[in-house]
Coordinates of C-alpha atoms in Angstrom, one line a residue:
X25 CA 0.0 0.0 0.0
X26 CA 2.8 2.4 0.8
X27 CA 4.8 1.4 -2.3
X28 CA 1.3 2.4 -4.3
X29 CA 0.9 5.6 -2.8
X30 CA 4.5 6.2 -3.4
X31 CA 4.2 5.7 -6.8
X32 CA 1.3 8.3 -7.3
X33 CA 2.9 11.0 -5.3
X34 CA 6.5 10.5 -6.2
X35 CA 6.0 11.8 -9.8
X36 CA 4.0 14.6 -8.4
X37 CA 6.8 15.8 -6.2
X38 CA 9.7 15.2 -8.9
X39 CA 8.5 18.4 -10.5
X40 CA 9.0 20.4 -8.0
X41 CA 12.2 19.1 -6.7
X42 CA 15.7 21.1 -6.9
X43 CA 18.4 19.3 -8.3
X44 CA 20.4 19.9 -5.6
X45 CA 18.7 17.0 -3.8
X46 CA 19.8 13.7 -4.6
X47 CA 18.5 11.7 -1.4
X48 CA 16.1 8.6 -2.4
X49 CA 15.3 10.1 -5.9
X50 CA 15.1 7.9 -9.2
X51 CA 18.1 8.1 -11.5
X52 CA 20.1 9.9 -8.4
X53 CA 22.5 8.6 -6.4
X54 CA 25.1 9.6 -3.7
X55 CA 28.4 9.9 -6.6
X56 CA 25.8 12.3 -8.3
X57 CA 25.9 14.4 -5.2
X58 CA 29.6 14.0 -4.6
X59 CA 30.0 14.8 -8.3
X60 CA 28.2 18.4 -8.3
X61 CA 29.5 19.3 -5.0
X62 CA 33.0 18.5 -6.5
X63 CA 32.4 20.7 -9.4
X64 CA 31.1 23.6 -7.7
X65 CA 33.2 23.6 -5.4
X66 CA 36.3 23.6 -7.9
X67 CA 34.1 26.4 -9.9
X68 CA 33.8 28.4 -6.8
X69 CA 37.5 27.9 -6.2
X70 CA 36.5 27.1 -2.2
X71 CA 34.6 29.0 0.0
X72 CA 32.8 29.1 3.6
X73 CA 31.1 25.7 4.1
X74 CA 28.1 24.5 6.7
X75 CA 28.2 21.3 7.1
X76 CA 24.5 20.4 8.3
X77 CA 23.3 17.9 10.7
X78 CA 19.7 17.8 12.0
X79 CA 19.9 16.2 15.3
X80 CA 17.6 12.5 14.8
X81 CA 15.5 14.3 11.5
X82 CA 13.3 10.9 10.8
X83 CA 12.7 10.7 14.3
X84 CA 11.4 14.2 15.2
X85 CA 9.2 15.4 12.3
X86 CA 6.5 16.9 13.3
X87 CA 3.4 15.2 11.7
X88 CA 1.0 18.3 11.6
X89 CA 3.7 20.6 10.0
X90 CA 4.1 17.5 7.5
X91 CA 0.4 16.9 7.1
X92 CA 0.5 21.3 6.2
X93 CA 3.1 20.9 4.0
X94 CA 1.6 17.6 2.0
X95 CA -1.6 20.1 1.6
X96 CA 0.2 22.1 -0.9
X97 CA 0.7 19.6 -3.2
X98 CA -1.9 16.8 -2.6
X99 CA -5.8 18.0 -2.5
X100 CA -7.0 13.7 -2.5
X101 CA -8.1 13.7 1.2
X102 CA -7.9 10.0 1.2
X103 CA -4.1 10.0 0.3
X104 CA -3.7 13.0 3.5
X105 CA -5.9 10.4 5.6
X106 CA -4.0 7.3 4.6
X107 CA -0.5 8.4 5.4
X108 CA -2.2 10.3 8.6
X109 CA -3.3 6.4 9.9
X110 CA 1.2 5.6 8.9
X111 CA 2.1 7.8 10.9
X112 CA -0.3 7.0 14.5
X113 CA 0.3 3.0 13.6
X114 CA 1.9 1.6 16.5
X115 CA 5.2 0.3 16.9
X116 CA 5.9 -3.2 18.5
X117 CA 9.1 -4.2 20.0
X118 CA 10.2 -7.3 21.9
X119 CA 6.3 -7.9 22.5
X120 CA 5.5 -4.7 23.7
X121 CA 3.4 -1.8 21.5
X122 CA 4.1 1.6 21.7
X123 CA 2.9 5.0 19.7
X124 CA 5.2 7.6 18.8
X125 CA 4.0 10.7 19.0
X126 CA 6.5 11.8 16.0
X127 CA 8.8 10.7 13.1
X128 CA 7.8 8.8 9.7
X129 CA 7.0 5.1 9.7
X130 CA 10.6 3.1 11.1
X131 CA 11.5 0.9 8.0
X132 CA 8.5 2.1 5.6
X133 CA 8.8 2.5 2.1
X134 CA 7.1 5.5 2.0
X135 CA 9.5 7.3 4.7
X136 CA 12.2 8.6 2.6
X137 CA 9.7 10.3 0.4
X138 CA 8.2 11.8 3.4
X139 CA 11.4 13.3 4.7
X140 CA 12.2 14.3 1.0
X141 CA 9.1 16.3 0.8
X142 CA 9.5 18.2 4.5
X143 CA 12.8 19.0 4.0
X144 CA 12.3 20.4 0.2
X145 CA 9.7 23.3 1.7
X146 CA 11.9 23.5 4.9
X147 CA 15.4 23.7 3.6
X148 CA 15.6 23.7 -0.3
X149 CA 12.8 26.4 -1.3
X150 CA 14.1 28.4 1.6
X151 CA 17.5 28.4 0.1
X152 CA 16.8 28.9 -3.5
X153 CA 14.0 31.5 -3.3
X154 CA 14.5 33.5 0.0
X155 CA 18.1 33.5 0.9
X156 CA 20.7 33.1 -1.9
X157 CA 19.1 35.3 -4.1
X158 CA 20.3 37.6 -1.0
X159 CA 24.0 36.6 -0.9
X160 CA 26.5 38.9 -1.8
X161 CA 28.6 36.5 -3.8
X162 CA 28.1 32.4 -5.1
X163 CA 26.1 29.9 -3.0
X164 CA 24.6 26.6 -3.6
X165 CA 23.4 24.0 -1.7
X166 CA 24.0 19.7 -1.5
X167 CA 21.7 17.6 0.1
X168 CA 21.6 13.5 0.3
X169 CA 18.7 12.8 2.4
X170 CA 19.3 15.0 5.7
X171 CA 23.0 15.1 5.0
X172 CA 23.6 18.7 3.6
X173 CA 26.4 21.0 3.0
X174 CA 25.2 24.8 2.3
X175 CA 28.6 26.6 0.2
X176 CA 29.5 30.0 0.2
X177 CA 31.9 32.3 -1.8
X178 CA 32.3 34.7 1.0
X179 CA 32.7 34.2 5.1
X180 CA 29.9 36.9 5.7
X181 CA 27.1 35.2 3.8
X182 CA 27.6 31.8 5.7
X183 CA 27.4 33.4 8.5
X184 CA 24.4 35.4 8.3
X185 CA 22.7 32.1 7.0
X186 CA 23.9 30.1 10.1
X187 CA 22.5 32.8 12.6
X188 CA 18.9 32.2 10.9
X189 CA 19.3 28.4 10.4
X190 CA 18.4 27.1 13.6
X191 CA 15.4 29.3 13.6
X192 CA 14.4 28.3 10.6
X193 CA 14.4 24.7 11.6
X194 CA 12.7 25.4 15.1
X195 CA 9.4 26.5 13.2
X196 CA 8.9 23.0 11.9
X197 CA 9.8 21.2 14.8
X198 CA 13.6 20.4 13.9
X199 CA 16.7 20.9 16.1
X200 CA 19.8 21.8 14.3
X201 CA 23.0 19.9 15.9
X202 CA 24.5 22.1 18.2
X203 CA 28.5 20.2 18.0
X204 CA 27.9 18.4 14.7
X205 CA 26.6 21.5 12.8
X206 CA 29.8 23.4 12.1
X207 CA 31.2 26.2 9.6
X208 CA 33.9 25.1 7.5
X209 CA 36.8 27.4 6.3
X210 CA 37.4 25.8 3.1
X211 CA 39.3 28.5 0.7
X212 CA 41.7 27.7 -1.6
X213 CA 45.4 28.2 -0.5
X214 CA 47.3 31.1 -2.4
X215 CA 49.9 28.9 -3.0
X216 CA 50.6 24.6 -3.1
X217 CA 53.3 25.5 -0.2
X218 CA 50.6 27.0 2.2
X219 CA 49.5 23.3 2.5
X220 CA 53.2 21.8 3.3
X221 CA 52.9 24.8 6.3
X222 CA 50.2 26.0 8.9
X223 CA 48.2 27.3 7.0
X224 CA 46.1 24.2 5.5
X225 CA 42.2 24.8 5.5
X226 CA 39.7 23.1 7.1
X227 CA 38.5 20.1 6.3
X228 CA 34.9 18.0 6.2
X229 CA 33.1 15.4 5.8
X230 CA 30.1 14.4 3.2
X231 CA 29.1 10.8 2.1
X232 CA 31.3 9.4 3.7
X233 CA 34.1 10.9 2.5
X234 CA 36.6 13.8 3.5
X235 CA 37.3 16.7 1.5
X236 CA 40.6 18.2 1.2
X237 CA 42.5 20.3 -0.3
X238 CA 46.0 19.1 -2.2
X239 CA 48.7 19.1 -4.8
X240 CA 48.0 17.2 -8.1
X241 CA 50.3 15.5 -10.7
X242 CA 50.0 18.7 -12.6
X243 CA 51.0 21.2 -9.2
X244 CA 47.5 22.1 -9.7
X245 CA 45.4 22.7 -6.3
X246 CA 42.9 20.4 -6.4
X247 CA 39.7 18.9 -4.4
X248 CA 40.7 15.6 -3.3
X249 CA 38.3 12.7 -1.6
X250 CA 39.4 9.4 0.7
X251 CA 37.3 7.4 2.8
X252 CA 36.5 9.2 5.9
X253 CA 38.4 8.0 8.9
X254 CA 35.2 6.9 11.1
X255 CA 33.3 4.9 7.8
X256 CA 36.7 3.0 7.3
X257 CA 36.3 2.1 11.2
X258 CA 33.3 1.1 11.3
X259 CA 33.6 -0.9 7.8
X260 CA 36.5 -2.6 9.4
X261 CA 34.6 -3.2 12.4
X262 CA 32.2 -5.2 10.6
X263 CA 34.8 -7.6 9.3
X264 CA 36.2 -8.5 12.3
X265 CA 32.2 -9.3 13.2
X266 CA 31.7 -11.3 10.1
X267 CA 34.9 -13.1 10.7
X268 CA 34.1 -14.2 14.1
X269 CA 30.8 -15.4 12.6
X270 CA 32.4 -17.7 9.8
X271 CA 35.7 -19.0 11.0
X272 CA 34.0 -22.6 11.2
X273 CA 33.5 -22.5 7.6
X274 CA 36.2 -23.8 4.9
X275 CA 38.8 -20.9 3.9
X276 CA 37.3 -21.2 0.1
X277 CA 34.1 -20.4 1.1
X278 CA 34.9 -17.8 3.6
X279 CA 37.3 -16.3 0.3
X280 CA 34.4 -16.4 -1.6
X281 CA 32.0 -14.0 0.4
X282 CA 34.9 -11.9 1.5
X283 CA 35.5 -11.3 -1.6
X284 CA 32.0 -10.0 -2.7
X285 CA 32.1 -7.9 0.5
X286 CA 35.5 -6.2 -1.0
X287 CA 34.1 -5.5 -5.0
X288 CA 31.0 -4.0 -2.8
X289 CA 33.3 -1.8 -1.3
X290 CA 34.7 -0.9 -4.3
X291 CA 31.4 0.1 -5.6
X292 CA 31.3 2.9 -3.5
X293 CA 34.2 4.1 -2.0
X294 CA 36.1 3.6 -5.3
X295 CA 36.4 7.2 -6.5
X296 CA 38.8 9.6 -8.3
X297 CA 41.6 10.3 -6.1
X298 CA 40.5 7.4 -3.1
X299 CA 42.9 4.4 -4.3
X300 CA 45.7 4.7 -1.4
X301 CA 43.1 4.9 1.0
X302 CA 41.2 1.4 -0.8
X303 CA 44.7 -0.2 -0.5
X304 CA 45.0 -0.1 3.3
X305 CA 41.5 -1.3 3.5
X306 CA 42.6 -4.2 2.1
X307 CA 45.8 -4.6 3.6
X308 CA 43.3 -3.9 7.2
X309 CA 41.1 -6.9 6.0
X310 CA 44.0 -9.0 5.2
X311 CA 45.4 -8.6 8.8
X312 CA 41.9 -8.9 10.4
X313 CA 41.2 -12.2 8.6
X314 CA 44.6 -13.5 9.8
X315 CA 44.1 -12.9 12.6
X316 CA 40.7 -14.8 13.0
X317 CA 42.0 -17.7 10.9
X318 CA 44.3 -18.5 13.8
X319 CA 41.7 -18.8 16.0
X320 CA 41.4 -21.9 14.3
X321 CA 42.5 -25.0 15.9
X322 CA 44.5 -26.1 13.0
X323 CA 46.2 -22.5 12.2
X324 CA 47.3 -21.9 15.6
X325 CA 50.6 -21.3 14.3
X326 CA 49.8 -19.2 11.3
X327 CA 52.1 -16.3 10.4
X328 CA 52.8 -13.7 7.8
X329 CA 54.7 -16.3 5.3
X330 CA 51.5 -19.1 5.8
X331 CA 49.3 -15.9 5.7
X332 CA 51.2 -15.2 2.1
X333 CA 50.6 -18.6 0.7
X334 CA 46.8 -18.3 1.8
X335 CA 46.2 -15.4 -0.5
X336 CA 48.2 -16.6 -3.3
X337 CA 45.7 -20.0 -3.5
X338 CA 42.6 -17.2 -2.5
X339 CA 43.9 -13.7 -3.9
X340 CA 41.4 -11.0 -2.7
X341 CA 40.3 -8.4 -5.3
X342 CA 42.0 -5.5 -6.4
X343 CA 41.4 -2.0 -5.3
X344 CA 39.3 -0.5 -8.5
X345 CA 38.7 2.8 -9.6
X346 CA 34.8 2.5 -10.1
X347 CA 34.0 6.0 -10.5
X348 CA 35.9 8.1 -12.5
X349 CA 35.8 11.7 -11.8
X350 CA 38.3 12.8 -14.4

């Protein structure tokens, strides 16, 4: 039922959409976001950068500031009354029911929509028709989702917009992130030596992925992306947890799914620019399945040289370059 609804109101919506939300959108994706933001950025030559965090946004929209906003767009009263019933539907956990008295539907399809839709009239038109048009020099906005970074050419324009931000939030019901919410100085250095000395800009995170500044082949200053320290953690992380769960099984089977778990990798995180930091993820997998492998009763003593012959019989995949930038 959700899906169906979604499908009636989803074409609706796409002509009214910005394109500078990519977030749960057909034929978008989170490289196309990466990809613009890259571009304008580069265009813009830097600038003043607020990196955007609404503190728990699915879990804290206000459903009668969503049901006025839906009322814009949608006059079919049984569509307003159908996601009205979504959105009081209880919640049941370990036996127990409760109602929330706020957020979209945990794990429906018709969520992401839903957020889409709130934050377009909250954050998008608000940006395009009220403020930039305002600003002094360049500004765009890039939002996946509730992930959003708002760029500036100048320092004085980001921060009139941040002084208004949190009040524009409040009168929906939102809560800006007080510590995560931050404004980024991310100009670009006079000169490739400013970056081998103190005065290196800031730096930030979107996707996944940290933005920098640096020094290409060419001495050009450039926009460069790696994998952000905490996803590579956390992506670690979950391969020491799969190990623990598989060590029983045979080493060419346990090769086998590692291996899709690595080319999955790959599809993401394999951008322009991001192949040293894919080659220590491998070289972190390689060490964390060793280290599980002699676990095993029979490869107790299991060192580097054993550990050498393992992944000449099972080589793991490449780092790959998935998504070309240049």
């Amino acid at each position: 039922m959700q899906r169906a609804v979604k499908w009636v109101m989803e074409p609706i919506y796409e002509q009214d959409f910005y394109d500078c939300s990519y977030g749960f959108r057909p034929n978008r994706s989170a490289h196309d976001a990466l990809r613009a933001l890259w571009k304008g950025l580069m265009d813009m030559k830097g600038g003043w950068i607020i990196d955007l965090d609404i503190r728990k946004y699915f879990d804290t929209i206000q459903w009668n500031k969503l049901n006025e906003v839906l009322k814009r767009r949608v006059s079919d009263g049984v569509l307003i009354r159908t996601i009205g019933k979504w959105m009081n539907a209880g919640i049941m956990e370990e036996g127990a029911v409760w109602y929330p008295e706020k957020g979209t539907p945990q794990g429906g399809v018709i969520s992401p929509l839903l957020a889409n839709i709130c934050l377009h009239y909250v954050l998008d038109e608000w940006l395009q028709e009220t403020v930039f048009p305002r600003m002094k020099g360049k500004a765009f906005e890039i939002r996946y989702a509730d992930d959003a970074v708002i760029c500036f050419e100048r320092e004085e324009d980001a921060r009139r917009v941040l002084e208004v931000l949190p009040k524009r939030l409040e009168k929906f019901g939102l809560e800006m992130h007080p510590v995560k919410t931050r404004l980024v100085r991310f100009t670009k250095p006079a000169k490739a030596e400013e970056l081998k000395h103190g005065a290196r800009p800031d730096t930030f995170d979107f996707l996944g992925f940290k933005h920098y500044w640096k020094k290409s082949r060419k001495g050009n200053l450039v926009i460069a992306r790696k994998t952000a320290k905490g996803r590579l953690s956390r992506a670690l992380a979950k391969i020491a947890d799969w190990c623990k769960e598989v060590m029983h099984l045979r080493i060419k089977e346990q090769h086998k799914q590692l291996s899709r778990k690595l080319k999955g990798y790959y599809g993401y995180f394999g951008i322009t620019g991001n192949y040293p930091s894919l080659s220590n993820y491998v070289r972190q997998v390689e060490r964390v399945w060793m280290k599980w492998l002699k676990r095993r009763s029979r490869k107790r003593n299991l060192n580097w040289n054993k550990m050498g012959n393992i992944l000449k019989l099972f080589p793991l995949p490449s780092p790959k370059i998935v998504h070309s930038y240049a």
